[in-house]
mmCIF file of C-alpha atoms and ligand atoms in Angstrom:
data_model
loop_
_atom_site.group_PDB
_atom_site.id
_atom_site.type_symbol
_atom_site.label_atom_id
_atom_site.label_comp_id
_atom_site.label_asym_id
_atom_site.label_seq_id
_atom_site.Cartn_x
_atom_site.Cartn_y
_atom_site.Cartn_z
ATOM 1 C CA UNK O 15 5.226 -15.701 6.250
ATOM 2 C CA UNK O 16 2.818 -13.104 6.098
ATOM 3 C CA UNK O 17 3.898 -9.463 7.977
ATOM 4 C CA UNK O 18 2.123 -6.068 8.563
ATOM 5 C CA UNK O 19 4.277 -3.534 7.652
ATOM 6 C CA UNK O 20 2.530 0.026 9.788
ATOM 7 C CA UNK O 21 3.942 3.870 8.870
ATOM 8 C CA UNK O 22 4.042 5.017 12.181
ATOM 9 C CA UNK O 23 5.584 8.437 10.809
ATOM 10 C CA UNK O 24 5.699 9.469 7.240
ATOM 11 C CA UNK O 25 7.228 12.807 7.592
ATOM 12 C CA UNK O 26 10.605 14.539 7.221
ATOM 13 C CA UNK O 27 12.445 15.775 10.586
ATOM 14 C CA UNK O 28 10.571 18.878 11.704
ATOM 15 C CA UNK O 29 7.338 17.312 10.699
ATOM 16 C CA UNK O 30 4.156 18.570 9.354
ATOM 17 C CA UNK O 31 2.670 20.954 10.139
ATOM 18 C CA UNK O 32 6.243 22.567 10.453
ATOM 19 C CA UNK O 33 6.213 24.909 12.943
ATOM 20 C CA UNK O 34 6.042 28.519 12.449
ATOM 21 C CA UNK O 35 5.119 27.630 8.419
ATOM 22 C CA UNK O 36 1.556 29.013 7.144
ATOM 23 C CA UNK O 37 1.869 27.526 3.874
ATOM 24 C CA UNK O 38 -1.651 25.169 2.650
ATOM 25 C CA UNK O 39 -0.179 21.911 3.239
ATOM 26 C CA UNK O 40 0.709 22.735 6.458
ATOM 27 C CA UNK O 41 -2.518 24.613 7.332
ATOM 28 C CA UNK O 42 -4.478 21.132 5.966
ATOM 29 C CA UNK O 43 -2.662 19.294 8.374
ATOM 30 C CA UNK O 44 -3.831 20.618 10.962
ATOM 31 C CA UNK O 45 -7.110 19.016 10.199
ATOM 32 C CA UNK O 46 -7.410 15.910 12.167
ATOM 33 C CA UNK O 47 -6.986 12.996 9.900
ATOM 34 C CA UNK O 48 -5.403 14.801 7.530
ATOM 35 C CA UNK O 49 -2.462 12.791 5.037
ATOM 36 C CA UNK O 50 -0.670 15.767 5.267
ATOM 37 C CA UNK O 51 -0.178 15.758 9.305
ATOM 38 C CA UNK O 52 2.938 13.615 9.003
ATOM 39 C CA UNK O 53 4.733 12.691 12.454
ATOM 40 C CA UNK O 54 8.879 11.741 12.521
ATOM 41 C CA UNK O 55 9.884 8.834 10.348
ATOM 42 C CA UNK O 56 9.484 5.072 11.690
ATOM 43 C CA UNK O 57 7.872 1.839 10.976
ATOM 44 C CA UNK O 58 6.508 -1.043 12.915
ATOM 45 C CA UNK O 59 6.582 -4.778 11.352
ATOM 46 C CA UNK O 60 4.029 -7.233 12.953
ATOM 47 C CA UNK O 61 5.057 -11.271 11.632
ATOM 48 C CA UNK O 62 5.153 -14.127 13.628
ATOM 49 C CA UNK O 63 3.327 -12.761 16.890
ATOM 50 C CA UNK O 64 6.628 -10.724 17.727
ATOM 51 C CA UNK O 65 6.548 -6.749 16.524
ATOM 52 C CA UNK O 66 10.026 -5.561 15.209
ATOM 53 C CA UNK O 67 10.496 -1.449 15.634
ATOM 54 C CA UNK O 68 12.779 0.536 13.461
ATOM 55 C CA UNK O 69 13.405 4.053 14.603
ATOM 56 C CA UNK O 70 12.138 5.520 17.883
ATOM 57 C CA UNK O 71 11.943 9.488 16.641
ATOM 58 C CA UNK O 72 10.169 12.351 19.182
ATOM 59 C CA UNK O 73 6.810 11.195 17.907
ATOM 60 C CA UNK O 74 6.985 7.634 19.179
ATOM 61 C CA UNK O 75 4.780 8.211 22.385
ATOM 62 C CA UNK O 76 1.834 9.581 20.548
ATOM 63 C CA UNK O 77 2.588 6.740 17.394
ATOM 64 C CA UNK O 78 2.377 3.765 19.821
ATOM 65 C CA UNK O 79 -0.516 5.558 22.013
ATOM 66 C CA UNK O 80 -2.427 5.373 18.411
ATOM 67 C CA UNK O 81 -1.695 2.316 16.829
ATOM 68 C CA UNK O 82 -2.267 0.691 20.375
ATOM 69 C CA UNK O 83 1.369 -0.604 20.376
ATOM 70 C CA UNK O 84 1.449 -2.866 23.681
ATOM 71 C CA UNK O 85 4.526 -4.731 23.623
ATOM 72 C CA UNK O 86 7.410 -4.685 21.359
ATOM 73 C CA UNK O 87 10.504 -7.285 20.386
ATOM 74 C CA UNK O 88 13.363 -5.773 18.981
ATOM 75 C CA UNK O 89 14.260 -2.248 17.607
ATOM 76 C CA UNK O 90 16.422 -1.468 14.640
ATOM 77 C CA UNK O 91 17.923 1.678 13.782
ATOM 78 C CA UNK O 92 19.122 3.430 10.985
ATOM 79 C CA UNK O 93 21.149 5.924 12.074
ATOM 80 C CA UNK O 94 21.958 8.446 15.170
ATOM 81 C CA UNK O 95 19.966 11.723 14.099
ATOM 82 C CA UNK O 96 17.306 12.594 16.412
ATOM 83 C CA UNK O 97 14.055 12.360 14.530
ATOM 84 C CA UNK O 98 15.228 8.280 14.438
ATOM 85 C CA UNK O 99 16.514 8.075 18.308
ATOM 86 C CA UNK O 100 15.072 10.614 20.342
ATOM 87 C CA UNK O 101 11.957 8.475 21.433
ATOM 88 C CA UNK O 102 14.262 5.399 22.943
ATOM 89 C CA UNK O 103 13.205 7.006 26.221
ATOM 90 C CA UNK O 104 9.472 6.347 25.826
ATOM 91 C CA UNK O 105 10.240 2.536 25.103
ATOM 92 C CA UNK O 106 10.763 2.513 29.359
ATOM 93 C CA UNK O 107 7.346 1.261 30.239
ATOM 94 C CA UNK O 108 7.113 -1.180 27.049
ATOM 95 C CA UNK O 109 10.622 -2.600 28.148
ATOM 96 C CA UNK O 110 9.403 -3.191 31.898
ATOM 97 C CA UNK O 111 7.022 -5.602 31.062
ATOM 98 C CA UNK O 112 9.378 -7.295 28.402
ATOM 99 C CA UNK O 113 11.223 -11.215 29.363
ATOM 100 C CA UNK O 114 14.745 -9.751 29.555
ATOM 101 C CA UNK O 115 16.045 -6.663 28.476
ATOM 102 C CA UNK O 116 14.637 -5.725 24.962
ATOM 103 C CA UNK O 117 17.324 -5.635 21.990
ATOM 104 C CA UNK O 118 18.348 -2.558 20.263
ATOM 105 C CA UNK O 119 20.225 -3.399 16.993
ATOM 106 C CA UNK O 120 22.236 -0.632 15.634
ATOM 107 C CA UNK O 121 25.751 0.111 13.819
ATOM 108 C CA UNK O 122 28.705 1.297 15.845
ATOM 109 C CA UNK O 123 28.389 5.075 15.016
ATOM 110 C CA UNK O 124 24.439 4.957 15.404
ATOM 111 C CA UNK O 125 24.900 3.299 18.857
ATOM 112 C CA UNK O 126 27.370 5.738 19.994
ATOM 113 C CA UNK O 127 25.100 8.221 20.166
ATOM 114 C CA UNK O 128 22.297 6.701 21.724
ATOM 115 C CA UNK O 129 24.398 5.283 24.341
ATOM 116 C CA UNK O 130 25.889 9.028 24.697
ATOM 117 C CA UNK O 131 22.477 10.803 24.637
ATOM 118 C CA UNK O 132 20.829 8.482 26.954
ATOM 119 C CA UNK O 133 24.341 7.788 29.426
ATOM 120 C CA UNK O 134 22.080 7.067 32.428
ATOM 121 C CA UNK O 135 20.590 3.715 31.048
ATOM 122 C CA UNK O 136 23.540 2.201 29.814
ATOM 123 C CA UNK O 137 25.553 3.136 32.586
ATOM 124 C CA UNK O 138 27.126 -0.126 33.884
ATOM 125 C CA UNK O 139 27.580 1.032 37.893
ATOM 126 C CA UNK O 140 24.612 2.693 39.573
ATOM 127 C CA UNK O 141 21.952 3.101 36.418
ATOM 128 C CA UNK O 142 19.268 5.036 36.387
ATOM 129 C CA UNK O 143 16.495 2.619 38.522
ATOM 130 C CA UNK O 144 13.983 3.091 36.135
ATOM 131 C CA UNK O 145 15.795 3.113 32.555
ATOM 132 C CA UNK O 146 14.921 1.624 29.461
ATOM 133 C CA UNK O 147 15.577 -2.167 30.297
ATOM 134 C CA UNK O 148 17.599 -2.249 26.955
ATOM 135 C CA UNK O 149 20.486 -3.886 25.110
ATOM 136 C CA UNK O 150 22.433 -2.445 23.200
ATOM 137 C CA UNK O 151 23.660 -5.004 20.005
ATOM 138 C CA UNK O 152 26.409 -3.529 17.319
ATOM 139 C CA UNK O 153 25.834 -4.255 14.259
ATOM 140 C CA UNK O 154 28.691 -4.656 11.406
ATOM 141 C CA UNK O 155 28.303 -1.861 8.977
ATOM 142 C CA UNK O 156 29.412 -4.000 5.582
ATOM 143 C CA UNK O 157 26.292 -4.358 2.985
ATOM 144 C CA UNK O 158 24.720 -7.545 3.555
ATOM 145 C CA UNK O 159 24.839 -8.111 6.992
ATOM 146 C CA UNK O 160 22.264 -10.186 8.709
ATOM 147 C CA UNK O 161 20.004 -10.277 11.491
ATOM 148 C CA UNK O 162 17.855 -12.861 11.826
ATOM 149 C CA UNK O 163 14.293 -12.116 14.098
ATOM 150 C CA UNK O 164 11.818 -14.303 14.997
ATOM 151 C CA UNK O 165 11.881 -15.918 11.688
ATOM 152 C CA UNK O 166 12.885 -13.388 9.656
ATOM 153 C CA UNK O 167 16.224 -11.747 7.689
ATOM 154 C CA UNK O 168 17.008 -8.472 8.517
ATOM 155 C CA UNK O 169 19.612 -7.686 5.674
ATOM 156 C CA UNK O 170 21.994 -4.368 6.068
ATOM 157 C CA UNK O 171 21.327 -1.803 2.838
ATOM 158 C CA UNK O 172 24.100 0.712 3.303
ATOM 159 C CA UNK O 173 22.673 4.004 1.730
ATOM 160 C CA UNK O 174 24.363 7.411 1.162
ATOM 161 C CA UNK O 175 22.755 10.011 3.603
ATOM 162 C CA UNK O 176 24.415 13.099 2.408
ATOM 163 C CA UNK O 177 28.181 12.555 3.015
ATOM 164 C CA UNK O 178 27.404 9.507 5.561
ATOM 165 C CA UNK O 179 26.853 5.858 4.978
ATOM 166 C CA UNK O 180 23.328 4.695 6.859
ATOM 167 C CA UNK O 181 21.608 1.952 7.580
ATOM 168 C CA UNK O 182 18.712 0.672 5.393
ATOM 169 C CA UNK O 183 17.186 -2.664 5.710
ATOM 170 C CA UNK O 184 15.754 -5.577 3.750
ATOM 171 C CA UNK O 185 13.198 -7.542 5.135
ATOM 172 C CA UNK O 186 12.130 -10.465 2.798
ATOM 173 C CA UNK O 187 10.125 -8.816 0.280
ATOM 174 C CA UNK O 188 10.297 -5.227 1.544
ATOM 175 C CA UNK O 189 12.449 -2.511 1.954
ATOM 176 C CA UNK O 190 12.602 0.629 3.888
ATOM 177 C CA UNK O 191 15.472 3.353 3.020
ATOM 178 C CA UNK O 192 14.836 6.403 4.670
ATOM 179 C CA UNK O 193 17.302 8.789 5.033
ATOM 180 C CA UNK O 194 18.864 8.469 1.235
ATOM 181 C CA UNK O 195 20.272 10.586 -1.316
ATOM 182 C CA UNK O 196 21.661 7.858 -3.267
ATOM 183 C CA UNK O 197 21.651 4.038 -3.294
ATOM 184 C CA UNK O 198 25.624 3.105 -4.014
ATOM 185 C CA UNK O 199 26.222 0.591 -6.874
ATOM 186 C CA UNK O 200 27.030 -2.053 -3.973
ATOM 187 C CA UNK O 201 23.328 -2.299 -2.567
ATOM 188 C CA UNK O 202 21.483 -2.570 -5.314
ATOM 189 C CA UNK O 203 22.248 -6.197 -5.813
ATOM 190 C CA UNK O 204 20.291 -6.299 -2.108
ATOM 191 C CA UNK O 205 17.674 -4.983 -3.426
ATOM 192 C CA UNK O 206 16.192 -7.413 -6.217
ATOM 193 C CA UNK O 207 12.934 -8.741 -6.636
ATOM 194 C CA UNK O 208 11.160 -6.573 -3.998
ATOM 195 C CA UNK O 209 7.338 -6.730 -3.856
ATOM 196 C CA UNK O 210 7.752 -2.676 -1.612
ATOM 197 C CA UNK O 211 10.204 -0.416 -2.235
ATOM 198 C CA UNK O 212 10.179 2.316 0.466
ATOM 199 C CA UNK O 213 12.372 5.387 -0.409
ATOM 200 C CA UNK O 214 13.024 8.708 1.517
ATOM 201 C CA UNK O 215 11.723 11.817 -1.202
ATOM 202 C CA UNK O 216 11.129 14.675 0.995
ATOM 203 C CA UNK O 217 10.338 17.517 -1.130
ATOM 204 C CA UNK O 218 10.701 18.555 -5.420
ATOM 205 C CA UNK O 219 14.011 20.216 -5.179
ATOM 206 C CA UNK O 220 17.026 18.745 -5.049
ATOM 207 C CA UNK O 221 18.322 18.471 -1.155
ATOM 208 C CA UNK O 222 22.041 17.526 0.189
ATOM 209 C CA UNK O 223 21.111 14.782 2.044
ATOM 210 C CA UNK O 224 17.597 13.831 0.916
ATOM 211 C CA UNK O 225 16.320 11.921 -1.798
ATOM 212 C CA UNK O 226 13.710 14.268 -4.063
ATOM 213 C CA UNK O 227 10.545 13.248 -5.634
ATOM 214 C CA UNK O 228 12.277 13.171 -9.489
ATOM 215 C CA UNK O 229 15.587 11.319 -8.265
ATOM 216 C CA UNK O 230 13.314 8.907 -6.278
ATOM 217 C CA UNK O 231 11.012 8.107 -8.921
ATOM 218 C CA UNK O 232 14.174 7.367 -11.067
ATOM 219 C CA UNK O 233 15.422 4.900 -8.729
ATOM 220 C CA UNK O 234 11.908 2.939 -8.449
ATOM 221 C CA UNK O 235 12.068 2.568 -11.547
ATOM 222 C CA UNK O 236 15.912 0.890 -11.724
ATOM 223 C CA UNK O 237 15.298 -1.199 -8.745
ATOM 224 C CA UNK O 238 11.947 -1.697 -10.611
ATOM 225 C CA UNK O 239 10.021 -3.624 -7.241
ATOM 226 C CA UNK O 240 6.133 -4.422 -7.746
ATOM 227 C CA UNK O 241 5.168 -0.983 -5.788
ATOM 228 C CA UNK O 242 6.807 1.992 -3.860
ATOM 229 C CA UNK O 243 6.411 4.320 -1.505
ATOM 230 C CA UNK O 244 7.934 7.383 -0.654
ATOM 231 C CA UNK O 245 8.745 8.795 2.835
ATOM 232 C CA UNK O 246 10.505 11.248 5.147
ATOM 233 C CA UNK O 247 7.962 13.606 3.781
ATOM 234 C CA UNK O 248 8.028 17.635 3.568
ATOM 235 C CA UNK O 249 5.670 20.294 3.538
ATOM 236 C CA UNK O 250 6.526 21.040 0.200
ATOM 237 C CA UNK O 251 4.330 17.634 -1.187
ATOM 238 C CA UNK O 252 0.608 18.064 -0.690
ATOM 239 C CA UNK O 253 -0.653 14.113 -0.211
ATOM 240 C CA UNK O 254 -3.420 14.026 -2.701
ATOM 241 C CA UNK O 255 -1.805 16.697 -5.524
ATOM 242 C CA UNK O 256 1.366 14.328 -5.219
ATOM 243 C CA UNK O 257 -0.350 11.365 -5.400
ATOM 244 C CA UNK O 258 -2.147 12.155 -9.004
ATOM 245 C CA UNK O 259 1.194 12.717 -10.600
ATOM 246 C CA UNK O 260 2.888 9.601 -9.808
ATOM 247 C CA UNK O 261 2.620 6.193 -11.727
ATOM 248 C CA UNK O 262 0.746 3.961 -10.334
ATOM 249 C CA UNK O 263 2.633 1.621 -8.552
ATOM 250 C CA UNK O 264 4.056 4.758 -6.360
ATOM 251 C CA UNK O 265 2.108 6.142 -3.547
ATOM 252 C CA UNK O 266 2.932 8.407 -0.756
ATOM 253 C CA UNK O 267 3.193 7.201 2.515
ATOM 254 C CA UNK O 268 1.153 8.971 5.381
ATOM 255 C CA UNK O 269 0.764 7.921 8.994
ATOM 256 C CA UNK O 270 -1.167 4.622 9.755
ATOM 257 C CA UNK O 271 -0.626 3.525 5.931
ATOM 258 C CA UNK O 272 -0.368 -0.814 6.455
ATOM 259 C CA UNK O 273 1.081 -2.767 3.965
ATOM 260 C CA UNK O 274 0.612 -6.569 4.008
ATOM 261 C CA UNK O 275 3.629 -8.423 2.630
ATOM 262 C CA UNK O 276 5.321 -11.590 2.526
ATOM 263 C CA UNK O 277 8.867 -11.556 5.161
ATOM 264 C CA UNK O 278 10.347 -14.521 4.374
ATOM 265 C CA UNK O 279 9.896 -15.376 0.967
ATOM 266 C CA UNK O 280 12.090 -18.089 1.210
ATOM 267 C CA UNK O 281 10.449 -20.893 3.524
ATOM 268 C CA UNK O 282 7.378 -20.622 1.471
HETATM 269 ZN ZN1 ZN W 305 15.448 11.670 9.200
HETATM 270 ZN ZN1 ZN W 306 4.428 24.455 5.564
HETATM 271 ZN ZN1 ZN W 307 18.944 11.722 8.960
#
């Protein structure tokens, strides 16, 4: 089954331009249409007539207002920091219209704090009138877990995000790990014949949390899928410089990148 697979943010937390920063990837960015203007970190996968969401950052009003997002299915998140959770909010309007209450998938600890930042929707006695019509599902944290969607198999990647343990996901012949600074020995079994890779590499030095350009090209080339891109972007990679030193089968990522892939391999 054939899927669309839409960057709807490419960029690290702050974003870029970073604010207050002067430097010449942040100045090009700027420029409308720019690869360099990189929003907060999310994706959008279109299969089946049903659009699957993971992450709602701070961006994800101006992200849906220009990919023309008009309904949505199901989010997933990968964890509770708030370039990934801060835009639940804005999923109000797009949850009014929705049959039921629209599913939120998350682990325990990732859930906890959207049901602690946004109290007043998940209230159970006298909610907010007009909330996100959400539900909140809990997701086991083991590696492997799965979620099936609309024809789909949403499989748990648990990745090392500095000293935590985050979600990433599998999706038939894609992945998306943002938010990584190492892949543990246990998920790389998950992670076998992939047609896209998608890895965080935010900048060239080595970061706590964050995967960098060097470490992530090392690990495309272990999990060796057909191509890769790189995400959760910085200031510190200029799109088209970056883009001439990688191999070929590695691109960057930048806002409104769509990627056509295959999402369930399997009935085929
Ligand atoms: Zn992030
Ligand atoms: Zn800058
Ligand atoms: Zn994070």
């Amino acid at each position: 089954m054939q899927a669309t697979l839409s960057f709807l943010g490419s960029g690290t937390s702050m974003g870029v331009p970073t604010l207050g920063c002067g430097c010449a990837v942040c100045a090009d960015a700027h420029r409308p249409g720019s690869p360099n203007r990189r929003t907060r970190p999310s994706i959008l996968l279109a299969y089946n007539k049903h659009n699957v969401l993971i992450d709602t950052g701070q961006d994800f009003h101006a992200q849906a207002v220009r990919e023309g997002i008009q309904h949505l299915d199901a989010v997933l998140y990968t964890h509770g920091h708030a370039d990934h959770v801060l835009g639940m909010d804005d999923l109000r309007p797009l949850t009014f219209g929705h049959r039921g209450e629209l599913p939120l998938y998350a682990d325990d600890a990732t859930a906890d704090v959207i049901e602690r930042v946004f109290e007043y929707t998940f209230r159970k006695v006298d909610r907010y009138p007009t909330s996100a019509r959400v539900t909140m599902h809990r997701l086991p944290s083991e590696a492997g877990v799965t979620l099936h969607l609309f024809g789909a198999r949403f499989v748990r990647v648990p990745v090392a995000h500095g000293r935590d343990t985050i979600a990433g996901y599998r999706f038939g012949a894609a992945a998306y790990l943002t938010d990584m600074s190492d892949i543990p020995e246990g998920s790389l079994p998950l992670l076998r014949d992939l047609d896209i890779l998608i890895l965080d590499a935010l900048r060239r030095e080595p970061h706590p949390s964050h995967s960098h350009l060097e470490n992530s090209i090392e690990l495309v080339n272990k999990i060796a899928p057909k191509r890769a891109y790189f995400t959760h972007i910085s200031h510190d990679l200029d799109h088209e410089a970056t883009n001439a030193t990688l191999p070929a089968n590695i691109r960057l990522a930048h806002d409104g990148l769509q990627l056509n892939f295959d999402i369930a391999p399997e009935q085929n």
